PDB file of C-alpha atoms and ligand atoms in Angstrom:
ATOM      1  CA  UNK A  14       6.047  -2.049  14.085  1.00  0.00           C
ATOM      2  CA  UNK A  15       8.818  -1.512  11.607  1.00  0.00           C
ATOM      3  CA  UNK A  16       7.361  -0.173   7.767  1.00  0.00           C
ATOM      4  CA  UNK A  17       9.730  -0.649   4.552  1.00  0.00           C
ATOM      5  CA  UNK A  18       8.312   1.555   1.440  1.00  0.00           C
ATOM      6  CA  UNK A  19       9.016  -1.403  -1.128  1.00  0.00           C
ATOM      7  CA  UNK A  20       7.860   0.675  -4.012  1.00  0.00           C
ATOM      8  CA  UNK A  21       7.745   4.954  -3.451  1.00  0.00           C
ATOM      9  CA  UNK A  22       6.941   5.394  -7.604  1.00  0.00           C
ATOM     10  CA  UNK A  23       3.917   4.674  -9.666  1.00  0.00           C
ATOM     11  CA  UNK A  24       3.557   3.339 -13.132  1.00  0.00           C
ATOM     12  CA  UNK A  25       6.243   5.304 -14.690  1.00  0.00           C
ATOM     13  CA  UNK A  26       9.796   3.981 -14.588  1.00  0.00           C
ATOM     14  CA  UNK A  27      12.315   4.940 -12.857  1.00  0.00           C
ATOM     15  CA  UNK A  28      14.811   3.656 -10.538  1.00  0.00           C
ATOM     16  CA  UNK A  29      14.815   4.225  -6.857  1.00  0.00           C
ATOM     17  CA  UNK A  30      11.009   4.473  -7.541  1.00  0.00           C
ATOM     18  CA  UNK A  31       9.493   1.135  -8.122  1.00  0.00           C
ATOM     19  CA  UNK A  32       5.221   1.114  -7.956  1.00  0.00           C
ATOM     20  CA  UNK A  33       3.151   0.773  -5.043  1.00  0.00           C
ATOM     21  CA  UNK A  34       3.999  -1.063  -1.822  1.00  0.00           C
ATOM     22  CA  UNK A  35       5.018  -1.668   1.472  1.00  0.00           C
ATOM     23  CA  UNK A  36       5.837  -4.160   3.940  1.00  0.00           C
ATOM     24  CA  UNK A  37       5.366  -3.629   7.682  1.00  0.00           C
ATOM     25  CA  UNK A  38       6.091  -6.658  10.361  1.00  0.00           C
ATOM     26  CA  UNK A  39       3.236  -6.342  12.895  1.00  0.00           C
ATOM     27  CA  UNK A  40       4.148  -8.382  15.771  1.00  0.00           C
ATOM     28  CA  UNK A  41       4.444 -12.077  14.531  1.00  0.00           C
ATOM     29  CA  UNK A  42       2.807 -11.188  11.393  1.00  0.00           C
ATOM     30  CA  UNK A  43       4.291 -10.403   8.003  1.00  0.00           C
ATOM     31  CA  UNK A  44       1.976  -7.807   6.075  1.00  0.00           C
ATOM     32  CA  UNK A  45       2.064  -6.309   2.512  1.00  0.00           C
ATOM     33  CA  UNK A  46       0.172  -3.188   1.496  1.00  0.00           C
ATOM     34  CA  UNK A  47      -0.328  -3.048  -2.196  1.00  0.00           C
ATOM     35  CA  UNK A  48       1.641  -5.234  -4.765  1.00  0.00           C
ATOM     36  CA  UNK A  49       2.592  -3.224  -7.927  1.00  0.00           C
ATOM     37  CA  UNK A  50       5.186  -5.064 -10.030  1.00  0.00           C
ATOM     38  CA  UNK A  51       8.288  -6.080  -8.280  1.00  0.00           C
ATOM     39  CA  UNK A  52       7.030  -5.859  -4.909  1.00  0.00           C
ATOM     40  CA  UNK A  53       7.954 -10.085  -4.661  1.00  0.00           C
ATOM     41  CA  UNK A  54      11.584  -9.153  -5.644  1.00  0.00           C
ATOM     42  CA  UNK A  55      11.686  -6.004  -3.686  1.00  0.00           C
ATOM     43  CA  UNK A  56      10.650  -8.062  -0.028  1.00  0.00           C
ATOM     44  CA  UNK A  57      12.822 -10.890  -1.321  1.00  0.00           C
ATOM     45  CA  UNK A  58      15.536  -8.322  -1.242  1.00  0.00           C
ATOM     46  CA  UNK A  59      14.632  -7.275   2.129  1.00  0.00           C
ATOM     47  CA  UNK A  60      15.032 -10.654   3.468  1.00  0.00           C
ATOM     48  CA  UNK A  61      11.131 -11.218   3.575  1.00  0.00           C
ATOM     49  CA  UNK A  62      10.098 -14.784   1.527  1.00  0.00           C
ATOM     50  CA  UNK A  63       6.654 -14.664  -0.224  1.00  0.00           C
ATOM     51  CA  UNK A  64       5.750 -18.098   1.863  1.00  0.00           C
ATOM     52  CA  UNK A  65       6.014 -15.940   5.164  1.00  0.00           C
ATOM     53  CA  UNK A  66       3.760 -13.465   3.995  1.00  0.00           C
ATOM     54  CA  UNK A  67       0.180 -13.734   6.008  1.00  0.00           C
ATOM     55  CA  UNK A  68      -1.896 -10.928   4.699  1.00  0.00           C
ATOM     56  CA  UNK A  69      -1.715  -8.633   1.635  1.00  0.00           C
ATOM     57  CA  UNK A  70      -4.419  -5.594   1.686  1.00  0.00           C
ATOM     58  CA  UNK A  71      -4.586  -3.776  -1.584  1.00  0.00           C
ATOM     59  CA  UNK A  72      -5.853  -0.505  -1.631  1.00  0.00           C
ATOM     60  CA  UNK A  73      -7.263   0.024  -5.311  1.00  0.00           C
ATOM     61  CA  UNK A  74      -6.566  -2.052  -8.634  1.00  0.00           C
ATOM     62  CA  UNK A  75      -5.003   0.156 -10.884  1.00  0.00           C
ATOM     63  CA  UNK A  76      -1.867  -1.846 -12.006  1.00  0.00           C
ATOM     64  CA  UNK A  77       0.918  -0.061 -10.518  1.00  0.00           C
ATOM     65  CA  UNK A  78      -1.061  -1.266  -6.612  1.00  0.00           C
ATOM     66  CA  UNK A  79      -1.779  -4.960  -7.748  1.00  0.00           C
ATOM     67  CA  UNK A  80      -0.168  -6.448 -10.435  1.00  0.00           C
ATOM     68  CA  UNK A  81       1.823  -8.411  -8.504  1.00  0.00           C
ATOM     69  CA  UNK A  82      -0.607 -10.146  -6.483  1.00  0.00           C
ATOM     70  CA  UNK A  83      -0.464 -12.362  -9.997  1.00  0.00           C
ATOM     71  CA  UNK A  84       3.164 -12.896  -8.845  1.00  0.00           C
ATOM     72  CA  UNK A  85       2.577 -14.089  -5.527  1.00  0.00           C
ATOM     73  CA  UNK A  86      -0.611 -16.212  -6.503  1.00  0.00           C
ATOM     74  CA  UNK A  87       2.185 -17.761  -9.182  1.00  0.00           C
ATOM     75  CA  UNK A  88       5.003 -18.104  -6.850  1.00  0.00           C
ATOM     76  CA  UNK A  89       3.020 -20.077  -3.981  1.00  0.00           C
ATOM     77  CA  UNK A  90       2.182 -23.283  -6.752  1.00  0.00           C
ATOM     78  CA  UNK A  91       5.470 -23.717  -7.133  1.00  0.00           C
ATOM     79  CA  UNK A  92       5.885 -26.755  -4.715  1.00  0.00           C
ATOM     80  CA  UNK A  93       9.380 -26.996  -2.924  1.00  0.00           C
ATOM     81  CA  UNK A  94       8.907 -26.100  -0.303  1.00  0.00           C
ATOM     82  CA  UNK A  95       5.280 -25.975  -0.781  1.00  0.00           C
ATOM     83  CA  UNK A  96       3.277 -23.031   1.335  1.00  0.00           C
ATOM     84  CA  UNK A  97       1.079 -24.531   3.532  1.00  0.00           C
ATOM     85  CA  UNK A  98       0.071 -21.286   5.241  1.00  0.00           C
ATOM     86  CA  UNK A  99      -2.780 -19.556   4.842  1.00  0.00           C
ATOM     87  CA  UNK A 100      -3.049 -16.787   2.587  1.00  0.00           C
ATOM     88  CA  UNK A 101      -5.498 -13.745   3.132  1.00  0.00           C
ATOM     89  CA  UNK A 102      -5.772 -10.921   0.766  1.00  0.00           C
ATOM     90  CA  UNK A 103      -8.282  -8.059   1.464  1.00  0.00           C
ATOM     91  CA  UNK A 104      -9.125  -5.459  -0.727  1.00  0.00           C
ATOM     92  CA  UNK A 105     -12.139  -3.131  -2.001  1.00  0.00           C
ATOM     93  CA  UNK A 106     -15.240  -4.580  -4.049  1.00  0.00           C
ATOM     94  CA  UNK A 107     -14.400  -6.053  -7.153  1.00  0.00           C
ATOM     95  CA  UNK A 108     -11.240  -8.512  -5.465  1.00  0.00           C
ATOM     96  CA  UNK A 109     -13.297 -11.210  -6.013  1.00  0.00           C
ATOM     97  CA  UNK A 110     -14.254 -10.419  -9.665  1.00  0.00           C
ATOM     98  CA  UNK A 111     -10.568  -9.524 -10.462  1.00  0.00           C
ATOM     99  CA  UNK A 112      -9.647 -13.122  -8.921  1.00  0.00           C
ATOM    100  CA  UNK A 113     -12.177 -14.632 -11.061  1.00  0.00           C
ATOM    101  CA  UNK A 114     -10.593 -12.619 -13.884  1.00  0.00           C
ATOM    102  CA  UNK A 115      -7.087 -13.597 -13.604  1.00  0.00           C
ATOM    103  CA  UNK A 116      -7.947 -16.954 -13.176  1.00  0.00           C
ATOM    104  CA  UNK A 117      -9.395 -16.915 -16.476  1.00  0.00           C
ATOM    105  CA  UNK A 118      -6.386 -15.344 -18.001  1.00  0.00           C
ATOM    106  CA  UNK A 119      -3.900 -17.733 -16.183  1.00  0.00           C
ATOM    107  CA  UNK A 120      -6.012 -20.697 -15.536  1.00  0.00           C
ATOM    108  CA  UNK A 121      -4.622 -23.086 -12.794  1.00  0.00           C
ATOM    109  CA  UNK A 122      -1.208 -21.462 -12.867  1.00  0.00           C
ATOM    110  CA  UNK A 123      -2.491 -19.367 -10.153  1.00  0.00           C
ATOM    111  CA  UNK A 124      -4.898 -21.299  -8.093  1.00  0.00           C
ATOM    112  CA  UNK A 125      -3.508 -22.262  -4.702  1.00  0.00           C
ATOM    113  CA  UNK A 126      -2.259 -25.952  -4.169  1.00  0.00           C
ATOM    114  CA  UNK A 127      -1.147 -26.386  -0.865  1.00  0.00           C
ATOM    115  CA  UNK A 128      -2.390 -23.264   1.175  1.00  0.00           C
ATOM    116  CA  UNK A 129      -5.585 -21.669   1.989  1.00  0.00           C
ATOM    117  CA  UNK A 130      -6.349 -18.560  -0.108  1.00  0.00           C
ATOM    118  CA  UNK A 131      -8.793 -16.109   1.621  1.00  0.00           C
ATOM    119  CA  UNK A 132     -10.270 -13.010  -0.507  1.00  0.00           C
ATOM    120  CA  UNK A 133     -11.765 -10.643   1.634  1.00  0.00           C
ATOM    121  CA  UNK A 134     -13.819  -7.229   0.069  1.00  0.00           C
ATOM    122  CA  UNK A 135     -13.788  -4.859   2.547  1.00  0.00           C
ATOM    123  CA  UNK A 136     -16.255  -2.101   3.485  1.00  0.00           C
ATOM    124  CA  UNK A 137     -15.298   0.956   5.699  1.00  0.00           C
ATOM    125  CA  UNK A 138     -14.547  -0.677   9.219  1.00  0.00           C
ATOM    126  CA  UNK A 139     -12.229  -2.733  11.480  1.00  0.00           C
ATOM    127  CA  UNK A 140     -10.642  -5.956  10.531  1.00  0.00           C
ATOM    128  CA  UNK A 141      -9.019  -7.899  13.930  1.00  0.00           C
ATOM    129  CA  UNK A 142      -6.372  -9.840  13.705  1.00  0.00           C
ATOM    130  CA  UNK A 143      -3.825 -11.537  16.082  1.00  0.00           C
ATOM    131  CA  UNK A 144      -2.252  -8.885  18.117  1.00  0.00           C
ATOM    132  CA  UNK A 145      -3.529  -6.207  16.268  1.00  0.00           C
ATOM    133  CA  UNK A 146      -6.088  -4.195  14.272  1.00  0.00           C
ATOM    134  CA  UNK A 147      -6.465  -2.924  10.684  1.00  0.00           C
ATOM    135  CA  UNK A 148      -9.319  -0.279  10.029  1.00  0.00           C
ATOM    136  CA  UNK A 149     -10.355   0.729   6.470  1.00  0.00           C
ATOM    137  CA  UNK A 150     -11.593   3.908   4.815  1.00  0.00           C
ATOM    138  CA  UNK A 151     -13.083   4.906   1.610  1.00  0.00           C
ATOM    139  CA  UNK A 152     -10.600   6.805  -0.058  1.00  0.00           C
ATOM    140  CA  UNK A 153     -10.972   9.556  -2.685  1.00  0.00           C
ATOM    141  CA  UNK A 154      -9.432   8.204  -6.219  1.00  0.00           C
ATOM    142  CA  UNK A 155     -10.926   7.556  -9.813  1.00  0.00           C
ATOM    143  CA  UNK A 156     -11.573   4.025  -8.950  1.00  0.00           C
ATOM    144  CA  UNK A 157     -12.960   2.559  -5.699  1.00  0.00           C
ATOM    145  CA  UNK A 158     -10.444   2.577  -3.492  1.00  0.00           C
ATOM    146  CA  UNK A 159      -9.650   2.281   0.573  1.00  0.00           C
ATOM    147  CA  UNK A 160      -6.775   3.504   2.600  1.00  0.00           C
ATOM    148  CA  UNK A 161      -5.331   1.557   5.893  1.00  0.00           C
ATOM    149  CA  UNK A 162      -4.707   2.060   9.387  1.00  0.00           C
ATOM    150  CA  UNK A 163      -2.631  -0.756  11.200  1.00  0.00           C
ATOM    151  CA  UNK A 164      -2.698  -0.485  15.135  1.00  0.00           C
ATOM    152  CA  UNK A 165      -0.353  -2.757  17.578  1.00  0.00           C
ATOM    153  CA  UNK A 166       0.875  -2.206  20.709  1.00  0.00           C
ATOM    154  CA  UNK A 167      -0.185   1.300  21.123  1.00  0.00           C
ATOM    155  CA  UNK A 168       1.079   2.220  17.956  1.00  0.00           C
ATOM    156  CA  UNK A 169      -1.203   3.310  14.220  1.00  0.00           C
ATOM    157  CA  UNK A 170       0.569   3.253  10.855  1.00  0.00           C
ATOM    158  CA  UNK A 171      -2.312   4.840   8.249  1.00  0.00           C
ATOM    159  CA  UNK A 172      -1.716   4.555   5.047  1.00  0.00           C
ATOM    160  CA  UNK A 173      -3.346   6.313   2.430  1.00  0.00           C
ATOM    161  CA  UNK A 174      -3.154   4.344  -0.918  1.00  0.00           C
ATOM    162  CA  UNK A 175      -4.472   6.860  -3.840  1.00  0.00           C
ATOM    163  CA  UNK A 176      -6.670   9.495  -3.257  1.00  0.00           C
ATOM    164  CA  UNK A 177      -7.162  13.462  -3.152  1.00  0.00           C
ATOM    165  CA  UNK A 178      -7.833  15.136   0.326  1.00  0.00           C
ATOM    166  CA  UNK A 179     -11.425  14.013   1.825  1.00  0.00           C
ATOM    167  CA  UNK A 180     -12.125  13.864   5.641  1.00  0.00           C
ATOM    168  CA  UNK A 181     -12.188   9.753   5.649  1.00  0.00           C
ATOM    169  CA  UNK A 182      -8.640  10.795   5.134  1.00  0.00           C
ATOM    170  CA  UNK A 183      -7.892  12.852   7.755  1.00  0.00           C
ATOM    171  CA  UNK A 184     -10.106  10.497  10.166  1.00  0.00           C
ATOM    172  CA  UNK A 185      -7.482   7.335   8.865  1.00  0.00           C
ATOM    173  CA  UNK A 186      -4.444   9.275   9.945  1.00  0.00           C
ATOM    174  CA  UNK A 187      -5.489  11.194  12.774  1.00  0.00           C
ATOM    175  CA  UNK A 188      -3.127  11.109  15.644  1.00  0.00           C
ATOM    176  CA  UNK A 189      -1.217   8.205  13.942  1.00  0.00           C
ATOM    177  CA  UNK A 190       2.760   7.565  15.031  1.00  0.00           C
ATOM    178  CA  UNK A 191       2.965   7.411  11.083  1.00  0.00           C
ATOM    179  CA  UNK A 192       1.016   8.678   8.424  1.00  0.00           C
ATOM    180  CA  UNK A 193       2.484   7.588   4.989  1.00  0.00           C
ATOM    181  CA  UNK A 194       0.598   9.672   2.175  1.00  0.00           C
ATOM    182  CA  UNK A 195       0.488   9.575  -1.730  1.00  0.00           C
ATOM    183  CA  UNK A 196       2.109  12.536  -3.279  1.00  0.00           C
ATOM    184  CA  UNK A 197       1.628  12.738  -6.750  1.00  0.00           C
ATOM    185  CA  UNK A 198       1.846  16.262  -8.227  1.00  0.00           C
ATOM    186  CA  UNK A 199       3.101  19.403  -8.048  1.00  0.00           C
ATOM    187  CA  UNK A 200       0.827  21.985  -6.290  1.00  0.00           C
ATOM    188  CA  UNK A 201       0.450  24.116  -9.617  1.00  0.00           C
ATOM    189  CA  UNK A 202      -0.501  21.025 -11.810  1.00  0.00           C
ATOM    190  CA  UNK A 203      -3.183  18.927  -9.459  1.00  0.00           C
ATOM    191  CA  UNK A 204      -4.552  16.140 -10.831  1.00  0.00           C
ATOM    192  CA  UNK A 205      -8.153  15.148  -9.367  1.00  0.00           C
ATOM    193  CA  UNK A 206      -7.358  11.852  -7.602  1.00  0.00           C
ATOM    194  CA  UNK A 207      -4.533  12.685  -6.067  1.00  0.00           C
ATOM    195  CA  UNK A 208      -2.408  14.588  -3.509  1.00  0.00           C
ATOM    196  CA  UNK A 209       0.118  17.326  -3.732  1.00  0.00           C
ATOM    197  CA  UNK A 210       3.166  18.290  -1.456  1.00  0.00           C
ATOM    198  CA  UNK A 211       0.792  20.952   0.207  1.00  0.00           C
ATOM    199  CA  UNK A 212      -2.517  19.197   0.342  1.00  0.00           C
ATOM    200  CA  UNK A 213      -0.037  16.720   2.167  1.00  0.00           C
ATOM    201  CA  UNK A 214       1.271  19.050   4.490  1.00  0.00           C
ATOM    202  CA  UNK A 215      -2.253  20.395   5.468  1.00  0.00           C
ATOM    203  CA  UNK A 216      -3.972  16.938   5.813  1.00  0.00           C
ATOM    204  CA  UNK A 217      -0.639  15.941   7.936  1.00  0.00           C
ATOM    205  CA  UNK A 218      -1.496  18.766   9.768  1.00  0.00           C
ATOM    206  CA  UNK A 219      -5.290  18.408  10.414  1.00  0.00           C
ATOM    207  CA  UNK A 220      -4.897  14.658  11.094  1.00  0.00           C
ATOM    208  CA  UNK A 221      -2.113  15.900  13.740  1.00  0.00           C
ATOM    209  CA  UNK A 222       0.311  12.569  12.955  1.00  0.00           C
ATOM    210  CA  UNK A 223       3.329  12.555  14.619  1.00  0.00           C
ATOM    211  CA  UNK A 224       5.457  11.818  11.288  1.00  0.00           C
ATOM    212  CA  UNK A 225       5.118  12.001   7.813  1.00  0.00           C
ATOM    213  CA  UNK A 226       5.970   9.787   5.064  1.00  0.00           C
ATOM    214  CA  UNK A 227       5.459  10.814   1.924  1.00  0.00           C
ATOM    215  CA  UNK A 228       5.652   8.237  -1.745  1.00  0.00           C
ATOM    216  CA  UNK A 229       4.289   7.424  -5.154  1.00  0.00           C
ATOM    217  CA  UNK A 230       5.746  10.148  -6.644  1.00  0.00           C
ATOM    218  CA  UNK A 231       5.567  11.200 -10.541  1.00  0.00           C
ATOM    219  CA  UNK A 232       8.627  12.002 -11.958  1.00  0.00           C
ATOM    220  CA  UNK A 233       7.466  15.694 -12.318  1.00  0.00           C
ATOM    221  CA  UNK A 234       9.321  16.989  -9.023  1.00  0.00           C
ATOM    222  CA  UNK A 235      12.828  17.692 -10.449  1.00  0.00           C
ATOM    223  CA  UNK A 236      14.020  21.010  -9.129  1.00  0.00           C
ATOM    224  CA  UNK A 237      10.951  21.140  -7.212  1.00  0.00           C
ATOM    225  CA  UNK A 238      11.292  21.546  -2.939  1.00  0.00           C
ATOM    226  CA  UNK A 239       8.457  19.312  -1.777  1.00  0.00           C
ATOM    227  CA  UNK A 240       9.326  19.776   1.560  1.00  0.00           C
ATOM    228  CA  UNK A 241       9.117  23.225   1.763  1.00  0.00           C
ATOM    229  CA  UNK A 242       5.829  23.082   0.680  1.00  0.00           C
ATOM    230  CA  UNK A 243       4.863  20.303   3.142  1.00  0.00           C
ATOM    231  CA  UNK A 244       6.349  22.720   5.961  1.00  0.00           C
ATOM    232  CA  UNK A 245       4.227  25.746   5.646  1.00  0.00           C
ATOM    233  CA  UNK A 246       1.546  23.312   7.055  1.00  0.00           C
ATOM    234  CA  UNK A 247       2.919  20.774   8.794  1.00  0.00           C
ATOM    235  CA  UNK A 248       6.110  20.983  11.372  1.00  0.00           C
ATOM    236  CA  UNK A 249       6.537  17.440  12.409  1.00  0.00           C
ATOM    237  CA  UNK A 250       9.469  15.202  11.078  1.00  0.00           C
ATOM    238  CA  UNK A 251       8.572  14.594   7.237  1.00  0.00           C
ATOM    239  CA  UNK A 252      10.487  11.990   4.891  1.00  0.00           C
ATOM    240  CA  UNK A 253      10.898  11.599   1.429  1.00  0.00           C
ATOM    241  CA  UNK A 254      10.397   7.807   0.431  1.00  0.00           C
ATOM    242  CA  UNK A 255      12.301   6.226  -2.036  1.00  0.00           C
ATOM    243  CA  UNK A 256      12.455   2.230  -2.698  1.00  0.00           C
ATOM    244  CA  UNK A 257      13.576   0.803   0.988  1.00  0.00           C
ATOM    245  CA  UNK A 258      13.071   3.595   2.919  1.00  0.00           C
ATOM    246  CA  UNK A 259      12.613   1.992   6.505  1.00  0.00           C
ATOM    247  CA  UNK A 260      10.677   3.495   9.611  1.00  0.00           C
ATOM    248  CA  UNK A 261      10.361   2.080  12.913  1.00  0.00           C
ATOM    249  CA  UNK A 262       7.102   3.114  15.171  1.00  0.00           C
TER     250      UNK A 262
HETATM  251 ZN1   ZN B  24      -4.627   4.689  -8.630  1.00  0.00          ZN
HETATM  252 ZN1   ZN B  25      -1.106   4.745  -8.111  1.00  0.00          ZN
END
């Protein structure tokens, strides 16, 4: 599996940092976790066309994880050449009601033409797909909202979306090759809903991953050593996301 942090920011602007997202190429399959705006122009800049994408799993629907599942609904109409493959996109309760929503606001503009579009709410549980598995967790956050773990060939990518520690957490990352986490705020200023560098380092820890990603960062950590607050918990190889960081598991 090879992950590409297409967004390691939030709402707040600021370059390097875009909002939520990631790509990861599971065997034959192109996948996209969350979609916050400029995640289309991000993959398109990684090579990655919006007509090879198969599945797109949102974690929560706060803006800065979705709003660009608007762009990809938007982009698939357009007809030459016209996607003809399916599209899936999972997500927690209310997908379908947010659909229905955004259809109202953009009427036809976004309703699929020449492909299949698939909207699948997803409880706490395993989702198979070709070659490989994804397993879903209720996640900690103001809003309903479920983290991911991708496993191929031996290999788990968890991914934690938004949320503050909880042990569904832990239990989504534990032993994982990769364990990308939220880290939001500063240790002195925690905001409920969210991680810190520490609370990172300790879940990292507990889950016992074998490497740490860390994104979605505020822009409150200038001057601040996030790492060294990751390391009094966790020793394993941690990194720093920014837009296009790139792992390989
Ligand atoms: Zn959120
Ligand atoms: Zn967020």
């Amino acid at each position: 599996m090879r992950v590409t942090i297409l967004g390691a920011g939030t709402a707040i602007p600021r370059p390097g940092y875009s909002p939520a997202g990631l790509y990861a190429r599971v065997g034959r399959e192109h996948v996209v976790l969350d979609a916050g705006a400029g995640t289309l122009q991000r993959l398109a800049r990684l090579g990655v066309s919006f007509r090879n994408v198969d599945r797109l799993f949102l974690s929560h629907f706060h803006p800065d994880h979705c709003l660009d599942l608007v762009s990809f609904l938007f982009a698939m109409r357009l007809p030459r050449p016209a996607r003809t493959k399916p599209f899936t996109v999972y997500g927690p309760h209310g997908l379908t009601r947010l659909y229905r929503r955004l259809c109202t606001a953009f009427s036809r503009w976004i309703e699929p033409r020449s492909y299949r579009l698939r909207l699948v709410e997803l409880h706490p549980g395993v989702v198979r797909l070709p070659g490989y598995t994804v397993r879903a967790e209720s996640m900690y956050h103001s809003t309903e909202a479920l983290g991911y773990r991708i496993e191929a060939g031996g290999k788990a990518v968890a991914y934690s979306g938004d949320t503050e520690p909880c042990e569904d957490l832990v239990r989504l990352g534990q032993g994982a090759d990769l364990l990308i986490l939220e880290c939001s705020m500063r240790d002195e200023r925690r905001v409920e809903g969210h991680l810190t560098p520490s609370e990172c380092g300790q879940i990292a820890a507990e889950a016992g991953c074998r490497r740490l990603v860390l994104t979605h960062f505020y822009p409150v950590f200038r001057g601040y050593d996030i790492r060294a607050r990751v390391r009094r918990h966790f020793r394993g190889p941690v990194t720093l996301a920014r837009d296009f960081t790139t792992v390989a598991v």
